């Protein structure tokens, strides 16, 4: 099996289940035009995030790692009219592109982008007692995933669903001596998640247009 085949099957899936979407297409085009890296979730993965948040009845969503706001818009679409989403990003250029995308998508009043290091913004959210969030999507720097898990738990309640992207890393996550700090971040995150008594969790391997990787899913149970 190859990348070519995974991409062809993703195209097949998206043709069936993710119809052409002017708002998301323009968001990606604006991100590309501004030179942002094309590391957003795939369309069918974005829709999965929407479905998960929707089935969870999420009214208050937290995202760590905005980029151009592609996954953010999918998640915001799961919200009721009075629902809110906070997304964290530390690159001013990414934030600027994302904010324009949120305005065009009609979510200017529901999405709050906080510019700054995610660890600082997370501490701020705790200090503000902004929590609890119903749904948390972790997708920023992989080295900090272990720390983001700690913050995510502080910002959770029983019933919060935590999803993390990029936790399999082309399968490199099974290599204990791998020297890539992102792989080590994912390994530490997965170990902490597995050992965490407050969650019921699993990982899912994913293949598709964005390569071979995986999602972590954790339900906060106490
Ligand atoms: N969730 C997006 C993709 C996010 S890519 C999507 O699927 O559409 C990861 C983003 O995290 C990048 O924009 C990067 O600038 C941001 N990031 C990396 N390290 C960060 C940090 N320490 N604090 C805040 N944002 C960070
Ligand atoms: C990469 C992919 C991602 O999904 C992400 O969140 C960050 C980086 C990458 O391929 O480098
Ligand atoms: Mg990702």
PDB file of C-alpha atoms and ligand atoms in Angstrom:
ATOM      1  CA  UNK A   1       0.000   0.000   0.000  1.00  0.00           C
ATOM      2  CA  UNK A   2       1.257   3.430  -0.878  1.00  0.00           C
ATOM      3  CA  UNK A   3       0.701   7.119  -0.431  1.00  0.00           C
ATOM      4  CA  UNK A   4      -0.716   7.253  -3.968  1.00  0.00           C
ATOM      5  CA  UNK A   5      -3.412   4.732  -3.073  1.00  0.00           C
ATOM      6  CA  UNK A   6      -4.219   6.370   0.276  1.00  0.00           C
ATOM      7  CA  UNK A   7      -4.691   9.697  -1.512  1.00  0.00           C
ATOM      8  CA  UNK A   8      -6.874   8.109  -4.204  1.00  0.00           C
ATOM      9  CA  UNK A   9      -9.084   6.521  -1.542  1.00  0.00           C
ATOM     10  CA  UNK A  10      -9.276   9.821   0.372  1.00  0.00           C
ATOM     11  CA  UNK A  11     -10.420  11.452  -2.876  1.00  0.00           C
ATOM     12  CA  UNK A  12     -13.077   8.741  -3.235  1.00  0.00           C
ATOM     13  CA  UNK A  13     -14.239   9.283   0.357  1.00  0.00           C
ATOM     14  CA  UNK A  14     -14.307  13.057   0.009  1.00  0.00           C
ATOM     15  CA  UNK A  15     -16.208  12.862  -3.295  1.00  0.00           C
ATOM     16  CA  UNK A  16     -18.888  10.846  -1.508  1.00  0.00           C
ATOM     17  CA  UNK A  17     -19.008  12.421   1.942  1.00  0.00           C
ATOM     18  CA  UNK A  18     -17.358  15.850   1.873  1.00  0.00           C
ATOM     19  CA  UNK A  19     -18.966  17.856  -0.922  1.00  0.00           C
ATOM     20  CA  UNK A  20     -17.244  20.922  -2.361  1.00  0.00           C
ATOM     21  CA  UNK A  21     -17.335  23.541   0.333  1.00  0.00           C
ATOM     22  CA  UNK A  22     -16.647  27.141  -0.718  1.00  0.00           C
ATOM     23  CA  UNK A  23     -15.922  28.336   2.833  1.00  0.00           C
ATOM     24  CA  UNK A  24     -13.343  25.643   3.557  1.00  0.00           C
ATOM     25  CA  UNK A  25     -11.900  25.800   0.033  1.00  0.00           C
ATOM     26  CA  UNK A  26     -11.353  29.556   0.388  1.00  0.00           C
ATOM     27  CA  UNK A  27      -9.824  29.035   3.852  1.00  0.00           C
ATOM     28  CA  UNK A  28      -7.294  26.573   2.420  1.00  0.00           C
ATOM     29  CA  UNK A  29      -6.617  28.781  -0.603  1.00  0.00           C
ATOM     30  CA  UNK A  30      -5.948  31.775   1.667  1.00  0.00           C
ATOM     31  CA  UNK A  31      -3.636  29.652   3.828  1.00  0.00           C
ATOM     32  CA  UNK A  32      -1.724  28.452   0.778  1.00  0.00           C
ATOM     33  CA  UNK A  33      -1.504  31.977  -0.693  1.00  0.00           C
ATOM     34  CA  UNK A  34       0.012  33.203   2.577  1.00  0.00           C
ATOM     35  CA  UNK A  35       2.601  30.429   2.480  1.00  0.00           C
ATOM     36  CA  UNK A  36       1.331  28.492   5.501  1.00  0.00           C
ATOM     37  CA  UNK A  37       2.424  24.834   5.659  1.00  0.00           C
ATOM     38  CA  UNK A  38      -0.253  22.430   4.375  1.00  0.00           C
ATOM     39  CA  UNK A  39      -0.419  20.433   7.576  1.00  0.00           C
ATOM     40  CA  UNK A  40      -4.133  20.923   8.290  1.00  0.00           C
ATOM     41  CA  UNK A  41      -6.181  17.805   8.907  1.00  0.00           C
ATOM     42  CA  UNK A  42      -7.575  16.118   5.780  1.00  0.00           C
ATOM     43  CA  UNK A  43     -11.195  16.929   4.785  1.00  0.00           C
ATOM     44  CA  UNK A  44     -12.596  13.587   5.982  1.00  0.00           C
ATOM     45  CA  UNK A  45     -10.675  14.019   9.255  1.00  0.00           C
ATOM     46  CA  UNK A  46     -12.079  17.520   9.668  1.00  0.00           C
ATOM     47  CA  UNK A  47     -15.536  16.084   9.197  1.00  0.00           C
ATOM     48  CA  UNK A  48     -14.753  13.386  11.757  1.00  0.00           C
ATOM     49  CA  UNK A  49     -13.835  16.122  14.257  1.00  0.00           C
ATOM     50  CA  UNK A  50     -17.140  17.849  13.514  1.00  0.00           C
ATOM     51  CA  UNK A  51     -19.076  14.602  13.954  1.00  0.00           C
ATOM     52  CA  UNK A  52     -17.333  13.819  17.240  1.00  0.00           C
ATOM     53  CA  UNK A  53     -17.977  17.288  18.652  1.00  0.00           C
ATOM     54  CA  UNK A  54     -21.560  17.221  17.379  1.00  0.00           C
ATOM     55  CA  UNK A  55     -22.339  13.786  18.781  1.00  0.00           C
ATOM     56  CA  UNK A  56     -20.846  14.958  22.061  1.00  0.00           C
ATOM     57  CA  UNK A  57     -23.127  18.012  22.146  1.00  0.00           C
ATOM     58  CA  UNK A  58     -20.079  20.227  22.643  1.00  0.00           C
ATOM     59  CA  UNK A  59     -20.870  23.851  23.464  1.00  0.00           C
ATOM     60  CA  UNK A  60     -17.430  24.933  24.576  1.00  0.00           C
ATOM     61  CA  UNK A  61     -14.472  23.737  22.477  1.00  0.00           C
ATOM     62  CA  UNK A  62     -10.718  24.276  22.925  1.00  0.00           C
ATOM     63  CA  UNK A  63      -8.185  23.806  20.121  1.00  0.00           C
ATOM     64  CA  UNK A  64      -4.419  23.921  20.635  1.00  0.00           C
ATOM     65  CA  UNK A  65      -2.768  24.747  17.267  1.00  0.00           C
ATOM     66  CA  UNK A  66      -4.844  26.836  14.831  1.00  0.00           C
ATOM     67  CA  UNK A  67      -2.698  27.224  11.692  1.00  0.00           C
ATOM     68  CA  UNK A  68      -5.098  28.781   9.129  1.00  0.00           C
ATOM     69  CA  UNK A  69      -8.171  27.644  11.032  1.00  0.00           C
ATOM     70  CA  UNK A  70      -9.217  24.746   8.801  1.00  0.00           C
ATOM     71  CA  UNK A  71      -9.861  22.246  11.618  1.00  0.00           C
ATOM     72  CA  UNK A  72     -11.214  25.139  13.697  1.00  0.00           C
ATOM     73  CA  UNK A  73     -13.996  25.816  11.177  1.00  0.00           C
ATOM     74  CA  UNK A  74     -14.965  22.127  11.079  1.00  0.00           C
ATOM     75  CA  UNK A  75     -15.192  22.132  14.878  1.00  0.00           C
ATOM     76  CA  UNK A  76     -17.084  25.439  15.015  1.00  0.00           C
ATOM     77  CA  UNK A  77     -19.698  23.927  12.710  1.00  0.00           C
ATOM     78  CA  UNK A  78     -20.519  21.448  15.459  1.00  0.00           C
ATOM     79  CA  UNK A  79     -21.447  24.250  17.874  1.00  0.00           C
ATOM     80  CA  UNK A  80     -24.957  25.430  18.693  1.00  0.00           C
ATOM     81  CA  UNK A  81     -25.649  29.111  17.931  1.00  0.00           C
ATOM     82  CA  UNK A  82     -24.522  30.174  21.413  1.00  0.00           C
ATOM     83  CA  UNK A  83     -21.529  27.810  21.522  1.00  0.00           C
ATOM     84  CA  UNK A  84     -17.945  29.033  21.802  1.00  0.00           C
ATOM     85  CA  UNK A  85     -14.541  27.893  20.598  1.00  0.00           C
ATOM     86  CA  UNK A  86     -11.142  29.050  21.848  1.00  0.00           C
ATOM     87  CA  UNK A  87      -8.162  28.300  19.586  1.00  0.00           C
ATOM     88  CA  UNK A  88      -4.491  28.859  20.459  1.00  0.00           C
ATOM     89  CA  UNK A  89      -1.747  29.893  18.023  1.00  0.00           C
ATOM     90  CA  UNK A  90       1.656  31.530  18.477  1.00  0.00           C
ATOM     91  CA  UNK A  91       2.573  32.481  14.885  1.00  0.00           C
ATOM     92  CA  UNK A  92       1.181  35.978  14.129  1.00  0.00           C
ATOM     93  CA  UNK A  93       0.961  35.220  10.408  1.00  0.00           C
ATOM     94  CA  UNK A  94      -1.024  32.024  11.000  1.00  0.00           C
ATOM     95  CA  UNK A  95      -3.309  33.903  13.383  1.00  0.00           C
ATOM     96  CA  UNK A  96      -3.939  36.663  10.867  1.00  0.00           C
ATOM     97  CA  UNK A  97      -4.871  34.210   8.108  1.00  0.00           C
ATOM     98  CA  UNK A  98      -7.040  32.209  10.499  1.00  0.00           C
ATOM     99  CA  UNK A  99      -8.919  35.260  11.772  1.00  0.00           C
ATOM    100  CA  UNK A 100      -9.768  36.311   8.206  1.00  0.00           C
ATOM    101  CA  UNK A 101     -10.954  32.766   7.515  1.00  0.00           C
ATOM    102  CA  UNK A 102     -13.200  32.841  10.619  1.00  0.00           C
ATOM    103  CA  UNK A 103     -14.792  36.114   9.510  1.00  0.00           C
ATOM    104  CA  UNK A 104     -15.474  34.726   6.007  1.00  0.00           C
ATOM    105  CA  UNK A 105     -16.875  31.524   7.551  1.00  0.00           C
ATOM    106  CA  UNK A 106     -19.308  33.561   9.686  1.00  0.00           C
ATOM    107  CA  UNK A 107     -17.735  32.559  13.009  1.00  0.00           C
ATOM    108  CA  UNK A 108     -16.176  35.873  14.060  1.00  0.00           C
ATOM    109  CA  UNK A 109     -18.370  35.970  17.170  1.00  0.00           C
ATOM    110  CA  UNK A 110     -18.037  32.329  18.159  1.00  0.00           C
ATOM    111  CA  UNK A 111     -14.321  31.689  17.665  1.00  0.00           C
ATOM    112  CA  UNK A 112     -11.784  33.407  19.914  1.00  0.00           C
ATOM    113  CA  UNK A 113      -8.177  33.096  18.747  1.00  0.00           C
ATOM    114  CA  UNK A 114      -5.610  33.692  21.470  1.00  0.00           C
ATOM    115  CA  UNK A 115      -2.197  34.649  20.120  1.00  0.00           C
ATOM    116  CA  UNK A 116       0.777  33.458  22.132  1.00  0.00           C
ATOM    117  CA  UNK A 117       2.588  30.372  23.329  1.00  0.00           C
ATOM    118  CA  UNK A 118      -0.059  27.733  23.981  1.00  0.00           C
ATOM    119  CA  UNK A 119       1.389  26.937  27.422  1.00  0.00           C
ATOM    120  CA  UNK A 120       0.918  30.604  28.435  1.00  0.00           C
ATOM    121  CA  UNK A 121      -2.615  30.774  27.023  1.00  0.00           C
ATOM    122  CA  UNK A 122      -3.540  27.521  28.763  1.00  0.00           C
ATOM    123  CA  UNK A 123      -2.303  28.871  32.096  1.00  0.00           C
ATOM    124  CA  UNK A 124      -4.318  32.023  31.422  1.00  0.00           C
ATOM    125  CA  UNK A 125      -7.484  30.000  30.692  1.00  0.00           C
ATOM    126  CA  UNK A 126      -7.038  28.159  33.982  1.00  0.00           C
ATOM    127  CA  UNK A 127      -6.463  31.446  35.838  1.00  0.00           C
ATOM    128  CA  UNK A 128      -9.608  32.902  34.277  1.00  0.00           C
ATOM    129  CA  UNK A 129     -11.627  29.841  35.275  1.00  0.00           C
ATOM    130  CA  UNK A 130     -12.704  29.713  31.628  1.00  0.00           C
ATOM    131  CA  UNK A 131     -13.128  25.930  31.903  1.00  0.00           C
ATOM    132  CA  UNK A 132     -14.482  23.385  31.644  1.00  0.00           C
ATOM    133  CA  UNK A 133     -14.353  22.636  27.940  1.00  0.00           C
ATOM    134  CA  UNK A 134     -16.544  19.866  26.531  1.00  0.00           C
ATOM    135  CA  UNK A 135     -14.162  18.980  23.719  1.00  0.00           C
ATOM    136  CA  UNK A 136     -10.410  19.610  23.351  1.00  0.00           C
ATOM    137  CA  UNK A 137      -8.366  19.115  20.163  1.00  0.00           C
ATOM    138  CA  UNK A 138      -4.573  19.001  20.610  1.00  0.00           C
ATOM    139  CA  UNK A 139      -2.654  19.686  17.365  1.00  0.00           C
ATOM    140  CA  UNK A 140       0.279  22.068  18.066  1.00  0.00           C
ATOM    141  CA  UNK A 141       3.999  21.342  18.622  1.00  0.00           C
ATOM    142  CA  UNK A 142       4.410  17.636  19.293  1.00  0.00           C
ATOM    143  CA  UNK A 143       7.210  18.152  21.840  1.00  0.00           C
ATOM    144  CA  UNK A 144       4.725  19.840  24.158  1.00  0.00           C
ATOM    145  CA  UNK A 145       1.947  17.230  23.929  1.00  0.00           C
ATOM    146  CA  UNK A 146       2.751  15.800  27.389  1.00  0.00           C
ATOM    147  CA  UNK A 147       2.383  19.285  28.877  1.00  0.00           C
ATOM    148  CA  UNK A 148      -0.789  19.952  26.852  1.00  0.00           C
ATOM    149  CA  UNK A 149      -2.337  16.792  28.276  1.00  0.00           C
ATOM    150  CA  UNK A 150      -1.793  18.093  31.802  1.00  0.00           C
ATOM    151  CA  UNK A 151      -3.425  21.415  30.898  1.00  0.00           C
ATOM    152  CA  UNK A 152      -6.243  19.700  28.999  1.00  0.00           C
ATOM    153  CA  UNK A 153      -7.108  17.667  32.098  1.00  0.00           C
ATOM    154  CA  UNK A 154      -7.133  20.831  34.226  1.00  0.00           C
ATOM    155  CA  UNK A 155      -9.542  22.381  31.718  1.00  0.00           C
ATOM    156  CA  UNK A 156     -11.829  19.315  31.585  1.00  0.00           C
ATOM    157  CA  UNK A 157     -14.827  17.949  33.432  1.00  0.00           C
ATOM    158  CA  UNK A 158     -16.160  14.431  33.633  1.00  0.00           C
ATOM    159  CA  UNK A 159     -17.378  13.768  30.082  1.00  0.00           C
ATOM    160  CA  UNK A 160     -14.887  15.981  28.239  1.00  0.00           C
ATOM    161  CA  UNK A 161     -13.577  14.379  25.051  1.00  0.00           C
ATOM    162  CA  UNK A 162      -9.892  14.986  24.265  1.00  0.00           C
ATOM    163  CA  UNK A 163      -8.586  14.288  20.743  1.00  0.00           C
ATOM    164  CA  UNK A 164      -4.928  14.585  19.739  1.00  0.00           C
ATOM    165  CA  UNK A 165      -3.565  14.493  16.170  1.00  0.00           C
ATOM    166  CA  UNK A 166      -0.252  13.032  14.958  1.00  0.00           C
ATOM    167  CA  UNK A 167       0.397  10.477  17.679  1.00  0.00           C
ATOM    168  CA  UNK A 168       1.610   7.620  15.412  1.00  0.00           C
ATOM    169  CA  UNK A 169       4.111   9.490  13.186  1.00  0.00           C
ATOM    170  CA  UNK A 170       4.461   7.057  10.263  1.00  0.00           C
ATOM    171  CA  UNK A 171       4.747   4.253  12.843  1.00  0.00           C
ATOM    172  CA  UNK A 172       7.919   5.752  14.308  1.00  0.00           C
ATOM    173  CA  UNK A 173       6.115   6.022  17.627  1.00  0.00           C
ATOM    174  CA  UNK A 174       7.055   2.398  18.413  1.00  0.00           C
ATOM    175  CA  UNK A 175      10.791   3.239  18.216  1.00  0.00           C
ATOM    176  CA  UNK A 176      11.966   3.871  21.775  1.00  0.00           C
ATOM    177  CA  UNK A 177      15.342   5.214  20.612  1.00  0.00           C
ATOM    178  CA  UNK A 178      14.033   7.425  17.778  1.00  0.00           C
ATOM    179  CA  UNK A 179      15.887  10.753  17.911  1.00  0.00           C
ATOM    180  CA  UNK A 180      13.096  12.943  16.530  1.00  0.00           C
ATOM    181  CA  UNK A 181      11.862  15.095  19.417  1.00  0.00           C
ATOM    182  CA  UNK A 182       8.333  15.026  17.915  1.00  0.00           C
ATOM    183  CA  UNK A 183       8.309  11.245  18.044  1.00  0.00           C
ATOM    184  CA  UNK A 184       9.514  11.365  21.637  1.00  0.00           C
ATOM    185  CA  UNK A 185       6.800  13.925  22.462  1.00  0.00           C
ATOM    186  CA  UNK A 186       4.147  11.635  21.005  1.00  0.00           C
ATOM    187  CA  UNK A 187       5.580   8.616  22.844  1.00  0.00           C
ATOM    188  CA  UNK A 188       5.553  10.422  26.187  1.00  0.00           C
ATOM    189  CA  UNK A 189       2.041  11.737  25.547  1.00  0.00           C
ATOM    190  CA  UNK A 190       0.739   8.266  24.685  1.00  0.00           C
ATOM    191  CA  UNK A 191       2.363   6.766  27.789  1.00  0.00           C
ATOM    192  CA  UNK A 192       0.923   9.478  30.047  1.00  0.00           C
ATOM    193  CA  UNK A 193      -2.508   9.036  28.465  1.00  0.00           C
ATOM    194  CA  UNK A 194      -2.395   5.259  28.919  1.00  0.00           C
ATOM    195  CA  UNK A 195      -1.412   5.611  32.584  1.00  0.00           C
ATOM    196  CA  UNK A 196      -3.903   8.400  33.367  1.00  0.00           C
ATOM    197  CA  UNK A 197      -6.643   7.102  35.666  1.00  0.00           C
ATOM    198  CA  UNK A 198      -8.962  10.028  34.887  1.00  0.00           C
ATOM    199  CA  UNK A 199      -9.449   8.990  31.237  1.00  0.00           C
ATOM    200  CA  UNK A 200     -10.629   6.058  29.151  1.00  0.00           C
ATOM    201  CA  UNK A 201      -8.504   6.281  26.021  1.00  0.00           C
ATOM    202  CA  UNK A 202      -7.288   4.654  22.833  1.00  0.00           C
ATOM    203  CA  UNK A 203      -5.307   5.447  19.701  1.00  0.00           C
ATOM    204  CA  UNK A 204      -6.369   4.945  16.111  1.00  0.00           C
ATOM    205  CA  UNK A 205      -3.931   4.667  13.184  1.00  0.00           C
ATOM    206  CA  UNK A 206      -4.894   6.768  10.171  1.00  0.00           C
ATOM    207  CA  UNK A 207      -3.773   6.745   6.534  1.00  0.00           C
ATOM    208  CA  UNK A 208      -4.827   9.114   3.784  1.00  0.00           C
ATOM    209  CA  UNK A 209      -3.853  12.172   1.817  1.00  0.00           C
ATOM    210  CA  UNK A 210      -1.874  13.435   4.819  1.00  0.00           C
ATOM    211  CA  UNK A 211       0.161  10.222   5.089  1.00  0.00           C
ATOM    212  CA  UNK A 212       0.294   7.641   7.868  1.00  0.00           C
ATOM    213  CA  UNK A 213      -0.361   8.929  11.365  1.00  0.00           C
ATOM    214  CA  UNK A 214      -2.928   8.584  14.136  1.00  0.00           C
ATOM    215  CA  UNK A 215      -5.464  10.132  16.466  1.00  0.00           C
ATOM    216  CA  UNK A 216      -5.663   9.715  20.231  1.00  0.00           C
ATOM    217  CA  UNK A 217      -9.130   9.768  21.818  1.00  0.00           C
ATOM    218  CA  UNK A 218      -9.664  10.131  25.538  1.00  0.00           C
ATOM    219  CA  UNK A 219     -12.882  10.475  27.483  1.00  0.00           C
ATOM    220  CA  UNK A 220     -12.504  12.088  30.898  1.00  0.00           C
ATOM    221  CA  UNK A 221     -14.329   9.766  33.268  1.00  0.00           C
ATOM    222  CA  UNK A 222     -13.740  11.439  36.631  1.00  0.00           C
TER     223      UNK A 222
HETATM  224  N1  LIG B   1      -5.204  22.304  13.656  1.00  0.00           N
HETATM  225  C1  LIG B   1      -4.737  22.796  12.354  1.00  0.00           C
HETATM  226  C2  LIG B   1      -3.270  22.461  12.138  1.00  0.00           C
HETATM  227  C3  LIG B   1      -2.353  22.968  13.212  1.00  0.00           C
HETATM  228  S1  LIG B   1      -0.640  22.885  12.719  1.00  0.00           S
HETATM  229  C4  LIG B   1      -5.572  22.158  11.265  1.00  0.00           C
HETATM  230  O1  LIG B   1      -5.709  20.933  11.267  1.00  0.00           O
HETATM  231  O2  LIG B   1      -6.108  22.874  10.401  1.00  0.00           O
HETATM  232  C5  LIG B   1       0.117  23.322  14.236  1.00  0.00           C
HETATM  233  C6  LIG B   1       0.009  24.805  14.603  1.00  0.00           C
HETATM  234  O3  LIG B   1       0.472  24.934  15.939  1.00  0.00           O
HETATM  235  C7  LIG B   1       0.878  25.717  13.748  1.00  0.00           C
HETATM  236  O4  LIG B   1       0.128  26.780  13.233  1.00  0.00           O
HETATM  237  C8  LIG B   1       1.944  26.247  14.715  1.00  0.00           C
HETATM  238  O5  LIG B   1       2.333  27.577  14.474  1.00  0.00           O
HETATM  239  C9  LIG B   1       1.209  26.134  16.038  1.00  0.00           C
HETATM  240  N2  LIG B   1       2.110  26.027  17.195  1.00  0.00           N
HETATM  241  C10 LIG B   1       3.260  25.327  17.274  1.00  0.00           C
HETATM  242  N3  LIG B   1       3.789  25.450  18.481  1.00  0.00           N
HETATM  243  C11 LIG B   1       2.987  26.261  19.203  1.00  0.00           C
HETATM  244  C12 LIG B   1       3.016  26.780  20.533  1.00  0.00           C
HETATM  245  N4  LIG B   1       3.998  26.468  21.388  1.00  0.00           N
HETATM  246  N5  LIG B   1       2.000  27.569  20.928  1.00  0.00           N
HETATM  247  C13 LIG B   1       0.986  27.870  20.087  1.00  0.00           C
HETATM  248  N6  LIG B   1       0.910  27.413  18.820  1.00  0.00           N
HETATM  249  C14 LIG B   1       1.889  26.625  18.378  1.00  0.00           C
HETATM  250  C1  LIG B   2       2.727  18.117  10.699  1.00  0.00           C
HETATM  251  C2  LIG B   2       1.468  17.559  10.563  1.00  0.00           C
HETATM  252  C3  LIG B   2       0.466  17.913  11.427  1.00  0.00           C
HETATM  253  O1  LIG B   2      -0.784  17.370  11.330  1.00  0.00           O
HETATM  254  C4  LIG B   2       0.698  18.820  12.434  1.00  0.00           C
HETATM  255  O2  LIG B   2      -0.306  19.103  13.269  1.00  0.00           O
HETATM  256  C5  LIG B   2       1.943  19.391  12.570  1.00  0.00           C
HETATM  257  C6  LIG B   2       2.966  19.041  11.698  1.00  0.00           C
HETATM  258  C7  LIG B   2       3.819  17.733   9.778  1.00  0.00           C
HETATM  259  O3  LIG B   2       3.556  16.920   8.896  1.00  0.00           O
HETATM  260  O4  LIG B   2       4.920  18.260   9.910  1.00  0.00           O
HETATM  261 MG1  LIG B   3      -1.932  17.719  13.052  1.00  0.00          MG
END
